[in-house]
Amino acid sequence: MNCSECSEKETCPGCEKIGGDGKCVIAACAAAHAGESGCESCHFFDGCGTSEQLFREFKALGIEDMPEITYLNALPGHFINLEYTLPGGRKVKLWDDKRIYWGNQVEKKGSDRCYGLTADENYLLVCEYGCGGSDPEIVCFRRRKK
Protein backbone atom coordinates (compact mmCIF):
# COMPACT_ATOMS: atom_id res chain seq x y z
CA MET A 1 0.00 0.00 0.00
CA ASN A 2 1.43 3.33 -1.02
CA CYS A 3 -0.98 5.99 0.18
CA SER A 4 1.14 8.76 -1.38
CA GLU A 5 0.13 7.46 -4.83
CA CYS A 6 -3.60 7.24 -4.05
CA SER A 7 -5.88 9.68 -5.88
CA GLU A 8 -7.99 9.99 -2.72
CA LYS A 9 -5.18 10.75 -0.28
CA GLU A 10 -6.51 14.25 0.45
CA THR A 11 -9.97 13.07 1.52
CA CYS A 12 -9.38 9.50 2.70
CA PRO A 13 -9.23 9.11 6.48
CA GLY A 14 -6.23 6.82 6.05
CA CYS A 15 -5.68 3.24 7.11
CA GLU A 16 -4.21 4.26 10.45
CA LYS A 17 -7.16 6.49 11.34
CA ILE A 18 -9.87 4.01 10.37
CA GLY A 19 -8.21 1.29 12.42
CA GLY A 20 -9.16 -1.51 10.08
CA ASP A 21 -12.89 -0.88 10.39
CA GLY A 22 -13.45 -1.74 6.74
CA LYS A 23 -13.75 1.68 5.12
CA CYS A 24 -11.26 0.70 2.45
CA VAL A 25 -11.62 -2.67 0.76
CA ILE A 26 -8.09 -2.32 -0.59
CA ALA A 27 -6.57 -1.81 2.87
CA ALA A 28 -8.71 -4.61 4.29
CA CYS A 29 -7.56 -6.96 1.55
CA ALA A 30 -3.92 -6.02 2.11
CA ALA A 31 -4.29 -6.61 5.85
CA ALA A 32 -5.93 -9.99 5.25
CA HIS A 33 -3.00 -11.05 3.08
CA ALA A 34 -0.23 -9.60 5.23
CA GLY A 35 2.82 -11.81 5.21
CA GLU A 36 2.08 -13.10 1.72
CA SER A 37 3.54 -11.40 -1.32
CA GLY A 38 2.05 -8.07 -0.29
CA CYS A 39 0.25 -5.59 -2.47
CA GLU A 40 2.35 -6.54 -5.47
CA SER A 41 -0.05 -9.48 -5.75
CA CYS A 42 -3.03 -7.13 -5.58
CA HIS A 43 -5.49 -6.77 -8.44
CA PHE A 44 -3.89 -3.43 -9.30
CA PHE A 45 -0.88 -5.34 -10.55
CA ASP A 46 -1.40 -8.79 -12.08
CA GLY A 47 -4.39 -10.14 -10.24
CA CYS A 48 -4.97 -12.02 -7.04
CA GLY A 49 -7.61 -14.33 -5.65
CA THR A 50 -9.85 -11.41 -4.67
CA SER A 51 -9.96 -9.83 -8.12
CA GLU A 52 -10.32 -13.18 -9.88
CA GLN A 53 -13.25 -14.01 -7.60
CA LEU A 54 -14.93 -10.71 -8.35
CA PHE A 55 -14.43 -11.22 -12.11
CA ARG A 56 -16.19 -14.60 -11.78
CA GLU A 57 -19.02 -13.12 -9.70
CA PHE A 58 -19.69 -10.31 -12.18
CA LYS A 59 -19.60 -12.79 -15.09
CA ALA A 60 -22.01 -15.15 -13.27
CA LEU A 61 -24.64 -12.39 -13.25
CA GLY A 62 -25.21 -13.29 -16.91
CA ILE A 63 -25.71 -9.78 -18.23
CA GLU A 64 -25.60 -10.46 -21.97
CA ASP A 65 -24.44 -7.10 -23.31
CA MET A 66 -21.81 -6.47 -20.62
CA PRO A 67 -18.21 -7.07 -21.68
CA GLU A 68 -16.08 -9.42 -19.59
CA ILE A 69 -14.49 -7.67 -16.63
CA THR A 70 -10.71 -8.01 -16.51
CA TYR A 71 -9.69 -5.06 -14.36
CA LEU A 72 -10.97 -3.30 -11.27
CA ASN A 73 -10.02 0.10 -9.87
CA ALA A 74 -10.07 1.53 -6.38
CA LEU A 75 -12.95 4.00 -6.52
CA PRO A 76 -14.05 6.46 -3.83
CA GLY A 77 -17.63 6.18 -2.69
CA HIS A 78 -18.39 9.84 -3.35
CA PHE A 79 -17.44 9.27 -7.00
CA ILE A 80 -19.57 6.16 -7.64
CA ASN A 81 -22.48 6.76 -5.26
CA LEU A 82 -25.22 7.59 -7.75
CA GLU A 83 -28.78 8.26 -6.67
CA TYR A 84 -31.28 5.68 -7.96
CA THR A 85 -35.05 5.99 -8.18
CA LEU A 86 -36.79 2.88 -6.84
CA PRO A 87 -40.06 1.60 -8.38
CA GLY A 88 -42.11 3.42 -5.71
CA GLY A 89 -40.40 6.72 -6.53
CA ARG A 90 -38.12 6.82 -3.48
CA LYS A 91 -34.55 7.93 -4.22
CA VAL A 92 -31.64 6.04 -2.63
CA LYS A 93 -27.87 5.91 -2.60
CA LEU A 94 -26.39 2.48 -1.96
CA TRP A 95 -22.78 3.21 -0.99
CA ASP A 96 -20.93 5.16 1.68
CA ASP A 97 -19.30 8.32 0.27
CA LYS A 98 -16.34 7.89 2.64
CA ARG A 99 -15.39 4.34 1.65
CA ILE A 100 -13.21 3.00 -1.14
CA TYR A 101 -14.69 0.27 -3.38
CA TRP A 102 -13.60 -2.00 -6.20
CA GLY A 103 -15.16 -0.96 -9.48
CA ASN A 104 -15.06 -0.26 -13.18
CA GLN A 105 -17.03 1.33 -15.98
CA VAL A 106 -17.56 -0.50 -19.28
CA GLU A 107 -19.51 0.40 -22.37
CA LYS A 108 -22.81 -1.35 -22.87
CA LYS A 109 -22.62 -3.20 -26.19
CA GLY A 110 -24.72 -1.59 -28.91
CA SER A 111 -25.66 1.41 -26.77
CA ASP A 112 -24.50 4.89 -25.83
CA ARG A 113 -24.89 3.96 -22.14
CA CYS A 114 -22.34 2.45 -19.77
CA TYR A 115 -22.36 -0.16 -17.06
CA GLY A 116 -20.96 0.83 -13.70
CA LEU A 117 -19.73 -2.04 -11.55
CA THR A 118 -19.06 -1.73 -7.85
CA ALA A 119 -18.17 -4.26 -5.17
CA ASP A 120 -17.20 -4.39 -1.55
CA GLU A 121 -16.80 -7.34 0.76
CA ASN A 122 -20.58 -7.85 0.97
CA TYR A 123 -22.31 -6.64 -2.20
CA LEU A 124 -22.09 -6.45 -6.00
CA LEU A 125 -23.80 -3.71 -7.99
CA VAL A 126 -24.20 -3.37 -11.73
CA CYS A 127 -25.97 -0.25 -12.87
CA GLU A 128 -26.32 1.45 -16.21
CA TYR A 129 -26.31 5.15 -16.92
CA GLY A 130 -25.89 7.78 -19.58
CA CYS A 131 -23.22 10.41 -20.08
CA GLY A 132 -21.74 11.66 -16.81
CA GLY A 133 -23.79 9.21 -14.74
CA SER A 134 -27.13 10.59 -15.92
CA ASP A 135 -30.36 8.62 -15.54
CA PRO A 136 -28.83 5.74 -13.52
CA GLU A 137 -30.72 2.45 -13.25
CA ILE A 138 -29.96 -0.57 -11.08
CA VAL A 139 -29.41 -3.67 -13.23
CA CYS A 140 -28.42 -5.99 -10.38
CA PHE A 141 -27.70 -5.46 -6.68
CA ARG A 142 -26.79 -8.69 -4.96
CA ARG A 143 -25.27 -9.91 -1.73
CA ARG A 144 -21.98 -11.66 -2.38
CA LYS A 145 -21.70 -15.34 -1.49
CA LYS A 146 -19.02 -16.02 1.06
JSON list of C-alpha atoms in Angstrom, two decimals:
[
{"chain": "A", "resi": 1, "resn": "MET", "atom": "CA", "xyz": [0.00, 0.00, 0.00]},
{"chain": "A", "resi": 2, "resn": "ASN", "atom": "CA", "xyz": [1.43, 3.33, -1.02]},
{"chain": "A", "resi": 3, "resn": "CYS", "atom": "CA", "xyz": [-0.98, 5.99, 0.18]},
{"chain": "A", "resi": 4, "resn": "SER", "atom": "CA", "xyz": [1.14, 8.76, -1.38]},
{"chain": "A", "resi": 5, "resn": "GLU", "atom": "CA", "xyz": [0.13, 7.46, -4.83]},
{"chain": "A", "resi": 6, "resn": "CYS", "atom": "CA", "xyz": [-3.60, 7.24, -4.05]},
{"chain": "A", "resi": 7, "resn": "SER", "atom": "CA", "xyz": [-5.88, 9.68, -5.88]},
{"chain": "A", "resi": 8, "resn": "GLU", "atom": "CA", "xyz": [-7.99, 9.99, -2.72]},
{"chain": "A", "resi": 9, "resn": "LYS", "atom": "CA", "xyz": [-5.18, 10.75, -0.28]},
{"chain": "A", "resi": 10, "resn": "GLU", "atom": "CA", "xyz": [-6.51, 14.25, 0.45]},
{"chain": "A", "resi": 11, "resn": "THR", "atom": "CA", "xyz": [-9.97, 13.07, 1.52]},
{"chain": "A", "resi": 12, "resn": "CYS", "atom": "CA", "xyz": [-9.38, 9.50, 2.70]},
{"chain": "A", "resi": 13, "resn": "PRO", "atom": "CA", "xyz": [-9.23, 9.11, 6.48]},
{"chain": "A", "resi": 14, "resn": "GLY", "atom": "CA", "xyz": [-6.23, 6.82, 6.05]},
{"chain": "A", "resi": 15, "resn": "CYS", "atom": "CA", "xyz": [-5.68, 3.24, 7.11]},
{"chain": "A", "resi": 16, "resn": "GLU", "atom": "CA", "xyz": [-4.21, 4.26, 10.45]},
{"chain": "A", "resi": 17, "resn": "LYS", "atom": "CA", "xyz": [-7.16, 6.49, 11.34]},
{"chain": "A", "resi": 18, "resn": "ILE", "atom": "CA", "xyz": [-9.87, 4.01, 10.37]},
{"chain": "A", "resi": 19, "resn": "GLY", "atom": "CA", "xyz": [-8.21, 1.29, 12.42]},
{"chain": "A", "resi": 20, "resn": "GLY", "atom": "CA", "xyz": [-9.16, -1.51, 10.08]},
{"chain": "A", "resi": 21, "resn": "ASP", "atom": "CA", "xyz": [-12.89, -0.88, 10.39]},
{"chain": "A", "resi": 22, "resn": "GLY", "atom": "CA", "xyz": [-13.45, -1.74, 6.74]},
{"chain": "A", "resi": 23, "resn": "LYS", "atom": "CA", "xyz": [-13.75, 1.68, 5.12]},
{"chain": "A", "resi": 24, "resn": "CYS", "atom": "CA", "xyz": [-11.26, 0.70, 2.45]},
{"chain": "A", "resi": 25, "resn": "VAL", "atom": "CA", "xyz": [-11.62, -2.67, 0.76]},
{"chain": "A", "resi": 26, "resn": "ILE", "atom": "CA", "xyz": [-8.09, -2.32, -0.59]},
{"chain": "A", "resi": 27, "resn": "ALA", "atom": "CA", "xyz": [-6.57, -1.81, 2.87]},
{"chain": "A", "resi": 28, "resn": "ALA", "atom": "CA", "xyz": [-8.71, -4.61, 4.29]},
{"chain": "A", "resi": 29, "resn": "CYS", "atom": "CA", "xyz": [-7.56, -6.96, 1.55]},
{"chain": "A", "resi": 30, "resn": "ALA", "atom": "CA", "xyz": [-3.92, -6.02, 2.11]},
{"chain": "A", "resi": 31, "resn": "ALA", "atom": "CA", "xyz": [-4.29, -6.61, 5.85]},
{"chain": "A", "resi": 32, "resn": "ALA", "atom": "CA", "xyz": [-5.93, -9.99, 5.25]},
{"chain": "A", "resi": 33, "resn": "HIS", "atom": "CA", "xyz": [-3.00, -11.05, 3.08]},
{"chain": "A", "resi": 34, "resn": "ALA", "atom": "CA", "xyz": [-0.23, -9.60, 5.23]},
{"chain": "A", "resi": 35, "resn": "GLY", "atom": "CA", "xyz": [2.82, -11.81, 5.21]},
{"chain": "A", "resi": 36, "resn": "GLU", "atom": "CA", "xyz": [2.08, -13.10, 1.72]},
{"chain": "A", "resi": 37, "resn": "SER", "atom": "CA", "xyz": [3.54, -11.40, -1.32]},
{"chain": "A", "resi": 38, "resn": "GLY", "atom": "CA", "xyz": [2.05, -8.07, -0.29]},
{"chain": "A", "resi": 39, "resn": "CYS", "atom": "CA", "xyz": [0.25, -5.59, -2.47]},
{"chain": "A", "resi": 40, "resn": "GLU", "atom": "CA", "xyz": [2.35, -6.54, -5.47]},
{"chain": "A", "resi": 41, "resn": "SER", "atom": "CA", "xyz": [-0.05, -9.48, -5.75]},
{"chain": "A", "resi": 42, "resn": "CYS", "atom": "CA", "xyz": [-3.03, -7.13, -5.58]},
{"chain": "A", "resi": 43, "resn": "HIS", "atom": "CA", "xyz": [-5.49, -6.77, -8.44]},
{"chain": "A", "resi": 44, "resn": "PHE", "atom": "CA", "xyz": [-3.89, -3.43, -9.30]},
{"chain": "A", "resi": 45, "resn": "PHE", "atom": "CA", "xyz": [-0.88, -5.34, -10.55]},
{"chain": "A", "resi": 46, "resn": "ASP", "atom": "CA", "xyz": [-1.40, -8.79, -12.08]},
{"chain": "A", "resi": 47, "resn": "GLY", "atom": "CA", "xyz": [-4.39, -10.14, -10.24]},
{"chain": "A", "resi": 48, "resn": "CYS", "atom": "CA", "xyz": [-4.97, -12.02, -7.04]},
{"chain": "A", "resi": 49, "resn": "GLY", "atom": "CA", "xyz": [-7.61, -14.33, -5.65]},
{"chain": "A", "resi": 50, "resn": "THR", "atom": "CA", "xyz": [-9.85, -11.41, -4.67]},
{"chain": "A", "resi": 51, "resn": "SER", "atom": "CA", "xyz": [-9.96, -9.83, -8.12]},
{"chain": "A", "resi": 52, "resn": "GLU", "atom": "CA", "xyz": [-10.32, -13.18, -9.88]},
{"chain": "A", "resi": 53, "resn": "GLN", "atom": "CA", "xyz": [-13.25, -14.01, -7.60]},
{"chain": "A", "resi": 54, "resn": "LEU", "atom": "CA", "xyz": [-14.93, -10.71, -8.35]},
{"chain": "A", "resi": 55, "resn": "PHE", "atom": "CA", "xyz": [-14.43, -11.22, -12.11]},
{"chain": "A", "resi": 56, "resn": "ARG", "atom": "CA", "xyz": [-16.19, -14.60, -11.78]},
{"chain": "A", "resi": 57, "resn": "GLU", "atom": "CA", "xyz": [-19.02, -13.12, -9.70]},
{"chain": "A", "resi": 58, "resn": "PHE", "atom": "CA", "xyz": [-19.69, -10.31, -12.18]},
{"chain": "A", "resi": 59, "resn": "LYS", "atom": "CA", "xyz": [-19.60, -12.79, -15.09]},
{"chain": "A", "resi": 60, "resn": "ALA", "atom": "CA", "xyz": [-22.01, -15.15, -13.27]},
{"chain": "A", "resi": 61, "resn": "LEU", "atom": "CA", "xyz": [-24.64, -12.39, -13.25]},
{"chain": "A", "resi": 62, "resn": "GLY", "atom": "CA", "xyz": [-25.21, -13.29, -16.91]},
{"chain": "A", "resi": 63, "resn": "ILE", "atom": "CA", "xyz": [-25.71, -9.78, -18.23]},
{"chain": "A", "resi": 64, "resn": "GLU", "atom": "CA", "xyz": [-25.60, -10.46, -21.97]},
{"chain": "A", "resi": 65, "resn": "ASP", "atom": "CA", "xyz": [-24.44, -7.10, -23.31]},
{"chain": "A", "resi": 66, "resn": "MET", "atom": "CA", "xyz": [-21.81, -6.47, -20.62]},
{"chain": "A", "resi": 67, "resn": "PRO", "atom": "CA", "xyz": [-18.21, -7.07, -21.68]},
{"chain": "A", "resi": 68, "resn": "GLU", "atom": "CA", "xyz": [-16.08, -9.42, -19.59]},
{"chain": "A", "resi": 69, "resn": "ILE", "atom": "CA", "xyz": [-14.49, -7.67, -16.63]},
{"chain": "A", "resi": 70, "resn": "THR", "atom": "CA", "xyz": [-10.71, -8.01, -16.51]},
{"chain": "A", "resi": 71, "resn": "TYR", "atom": "CA", "xyz": [-9.69, -5.06, -14.36]},
{"chain": "A", "resi": 72, "resn": "LEU", "atom": "CA", "xyz": [-10.97, -3.30, -11.27]},
{"chain": "A", "resi": 73, "resn": "ASN", "atom": "CA", "xyz": [-10.02, 0.10, -9.87]},
{"chain": "A", "resi": 74, "resn": "ALA", "atom": "CA", "xyz": [-10.07, 1.53, -6.38]},
{"chain": "A", "resi": 75, "resn": "LEU", "atom": "CA", "xyz": [-12.95, 4.00, -6.52]},
{"chain": "A", "resi": 76, "resn": "PRO", "atom": "CA", "xyz": [-14.05, 6.46, -3.83]},
{"chain": "A", "resi": 77, "resn": "GLY", "atom": "CA", "xyz": [-17.63, 6.18, -2.69]},
{"chain": "A", "resi": 78, "resn": "HIS", "atom": "CA", "xyz": [-18.39, 9.84, -3.35]},
{"chain": "A", "resi": 79, "resn": "PHE", "atom": "CA", "xyz": [-17.44, 9.27, -7.00]},
{"chain": "A", "resi": 80, "resn": "ILE", "atom": "CA", "xyz": [-19.57, 6.16, -7.64]},
{"chain": "A", "resi": 81, "resn": "ASN", "atom": "CA", "xyz": [-22.48, 6.76, -5.26]},
{"chain": "A", "resi": 82, "resn": "LEU", "atom": "CA", "xyz": [-25.22, 7.59, -7.75]},
{"chain": "A", "resi": 83, "resn": "GLU", "atom": "CA", "xyz": [-28.78, 8.26, -6.67]},
{"chain": "A", "resi": 84, "resn": "TYR", "atom": "CA", "xyz": [-31.28, 5.68, -7.96]},
{"chain": "A", "resi": 85, "resn": "THR", "atom": "CA", "xyz": [-35.05, 5.99, -8.18]},
{"chain": "A", "resi": 86, "resn": "LEU", "atom": "CA", "xyz": [-36.79, 2.88, -6.84]},
{"chain": "A", "resi": 87, "resn": "PRO", "atom": "CA", "xyz": [-40.06, 1.60, -8.38]},
{"chain": "A", "resi": 88, "resn": "GLY", "atom": "CA", "xyz": [-42.11, 3.42, -5.71]},
{"chain": "A", "resi": 89, "resn": "GLY", "atom": "CA", "xyz": [-40.40, 6.72, -6.53]},
{"chain": "A", "resi": 90, "resn": "ARG", "atom": "CA", "xyz": [-38.12, 6.82, -3.48]},
{"chain": "A", "resi": 91, "resn": "LYS", "atom": "CA", "xyz": [-34.55, 7.93, -4.22]},
{"chain": "A", "resi": 92, "resn": "VAL", "atom": "CA", "xyz": [-31.64, 6.04, -2.63]},
{"chain": "A", "resi": 93, "resn": "LYS", "atom": "CA", "xyz": [-27.87, 5.91, -2.60]},
{"chain": "A", "resi": 94, "resn": "LEU", "atom": "CA", "xyz": [-26.39, 2.48, -1.96]},
{"chain": "A", "resi": 95, "resn": "TRP", "atom": "CA", "xyz": [-22.78, 3.21, -0.99]},
{"chain": "A", "resi": 96, "resn": "ASP", "atom": "CA", "xyz": [-20.93, 5.16, 1.68]},
{"chain": "A", "resi": 97, "resn": "ASP", "atom": "CA", "xyz": [-19.30, 8.32, 0.27]},
{"chain": "A", "resi": 98, "resn": "LYS", "atom": "CA", "xyz": [-16.34, 7.89, 2.64]},
{"chain": "A", "resi": 99, "resn": "ARG", "atom": "CA", "xyz": [-15.39, 4.34, 1.65]},
{"chain": "A", "resi": 100, "resn": "ILE", "atom": "CA", "xyz": [-13.21, 3.00, -1.14]},
{"chain": "A", "resi": 101, "resn": "TYR", "atom": "CA", "xyz": [-14.69, 0.27, -3.38]},
{"chain": "A", "resi": 102, "resn": "TRP", "atom": "CA", "xyz": [-13.60, -2.00, -6.20]},
{"chain": "A", "resi": 103, "resn": "GLY", "atom": "CA", "xyz": [-15.16, -0.96, -9.48]},
{"chain": "A", "resi": 104, "resn": "ASN", "atom": "CA", "xyz": [-15.06, -0.26, -13.18]},
{"chain": "A", "resi": 105, "resn": "GLN", "atom": "CA", "xyz": [-17.03, 1.33, -15.98]},
{"chain": "A", "resi": 106, "resn": "VAL", "atom": "CA", "xyz": [-17.56, -0.50, -19.28]},
{"chain": "A", "resi": 107, "resn": "GLU", "atom": "CA", "xyz": [-19.51, 0.40, -22.37]},
{"chain": "A", "resi": 108, "resn": "LYS", "atom": "CA", "xyz": [-22.81, -1.35, -22.87]},
{"chain": "A", "resi": 109, "resn": "LYS", "atom": "CA", "xyz": [-22.62, -3.20, -26.19]},
{"chain": "A", "resi": 110, "resn": "GLY", "atom": "CA", "xyz": [-24.72, -1.59, -28.91]},
{"chain": "A", "resi": 111, "resn": "SER", "atom": "CA", "xyz": [-25.66, 1.41, -26.77]},
{"chain": "A", "resi": 112, "resn": "ASP", "atom": "CA", "xyz": [-24.50, 4.89, -25.83]},
{"chain": "A", "resi": 113, "resn": "ARG", "atom": "CA", "xyz": [-24.89, 3.96, -22.14]},
{"chain": "A", "resi": 114, "resn": "CYS", "atom": "CA", "xyz": [-22.34, 2.45, -19.77]},
{"chain": "A", "resi": 115, "resn": "TYR", "atom": "CA", "xyz": [-22.36, -0.16, -17.06]},
{"chain": "A", "resi": 116, "resn": "GLY", "atom": "CA", "xyz": [-20.96, 0.83, -13.70]},
{"chain": "A", "resi": 117, "resn": "LEU", "atom": "CA", "xyz": [-19.73, -2.04, -11.55]},
{"chain": "A", "resi": 118, "resn": "THR", "atom": "CA", "xyz": [-19.06, -1.73, -7.85]},
{"chain": "A", "resi": 119, "resn": "ALA", "atom": "CA", "xyz": [-18.17, -4.26, -5.17]},
{"chain": "A", "resi": 120, "resn": "ASP", "atom": "CA", "xyz": [-17.20, -4.39, -1.55]},
{"chain": "A", "resi": 121, "resn": "GLU", "atom": "CA", "xyz": [-16.80, -7.34, 0.76]},
{"chain": "A", "resi": 122, "resn": "ASN", "atom": "CA", "xyz": [-20.58, -7.85, 0.97]},
{"chain": "A", "resi": 123, "resn": "TYR", "atom": "CA", "xyz": [-22.31, -6.64, -2.20]},
{"chain": "A", "resi": 124, "resn": "LEU", "atom": "CA", "xyz": [-22.09, -6.45, -6.00]},
{"chain": "A", "resi": 125, "resn": "LEU", "atom": "CA", "xyz": [-23.80, -3.71, -7.99]},
{"chain": "A", "resi": 126, "resn": "VAL", "atom": "CA", "xyz": [-24.20, -3.37, -11.73]},
{"chain": "A", "resi": 127, "resn": "CYS", "atom": "CA", "xyz": [-25.97, -0.25, -12.87]},
{"chain": "A", "resi": 128, "resn": "GLU", "atom": "CA", "xyz": [-26.32, 1.45, -16.21]},
{"chain": "A", "resi": 129, "resn": "TYR", "atom": "CA", "xyz": [-26.31, 5.15, -16.92]},
{"chain": "A", "resi": 130, "resn": "GLY", "atom": "CA", "xyz": [-25.89, 7.78, -19.58]},
{"chain": "A", "resi": 131, "resn": "CYS", "atom": "CA", "xyz": [-23.22, 10.41, -20.08]},
{"chain": "A", "resi": 132, "resn": "GLY", "atom": "CA", "xyz": [-21.74, 11.66, -16.81]},
{"chain": "A", "resi": 133, "resn": "GLY", "atom": "CA", "xyz": [-23.79, 9.21, -14.74]},
{"chain": "A", "resi": 134, "resn": "SER", "atom": "CA", "xyz": [-27.13, 10.59, -15.92]},
{"chain": "A", "resi": 135, "resn": "ASP", "atom": "CA", "xyz": [-30.36, 8.62, -15.54]},
{"chain": "A", "resi": 136, "resn": "PRO", "atom": "CA", "xyz": [-28.83, 5.74, -13.52]},
{"chain": "A", "resi": 137, "resn": "GLU", "atom": "CA", "xyz": [-30.72, 2.45, -13.25]},
{"chain": "A", "resi": 138, "resn": "ILE", "atom": "CA", "xyz": [-29.96, -0.57, -11.08]},
{"chain": "A", "resi": 139, "resn": "VAL", "atom": "CA", "xyz": [-29.41, -3.67, -13.23]},
{"chain": "A", "resi": 140, "resn": "CYS", "atom": "CA", "xyz": [-28.42, -5.99, -10.38]},
{"chain": "A", "resi": 141, "resn": "PHE", "atom": "CA", "xyz": [-27.70, -5.46, -6.68]},
{"chain": "A", "resi": 142, "resn": "ARG", "atom": "CA", "xyz": [-26.79, -8.69, -4.96]},
{"chain": "A", "resi": 143, "resn": "ARG", "atom": "CA", "xyz": [-25.27, -9.91, -1.73]},
{"chain": "A", "resi": 144, "resn": "ARG", "atom": "CA", "xyz": [-21.98, -11.66, -2.38]},
{"chain": "A", "resi": 145, "resn": "LYS", "atom": "CA", "xyz": [-21.70, -15.34, -1.49]},
{"chain": "A", "resi": 146, "resn": "LYS", "atom": "CA", "xyz": [-19.02, -16.02, 1.06]}
]
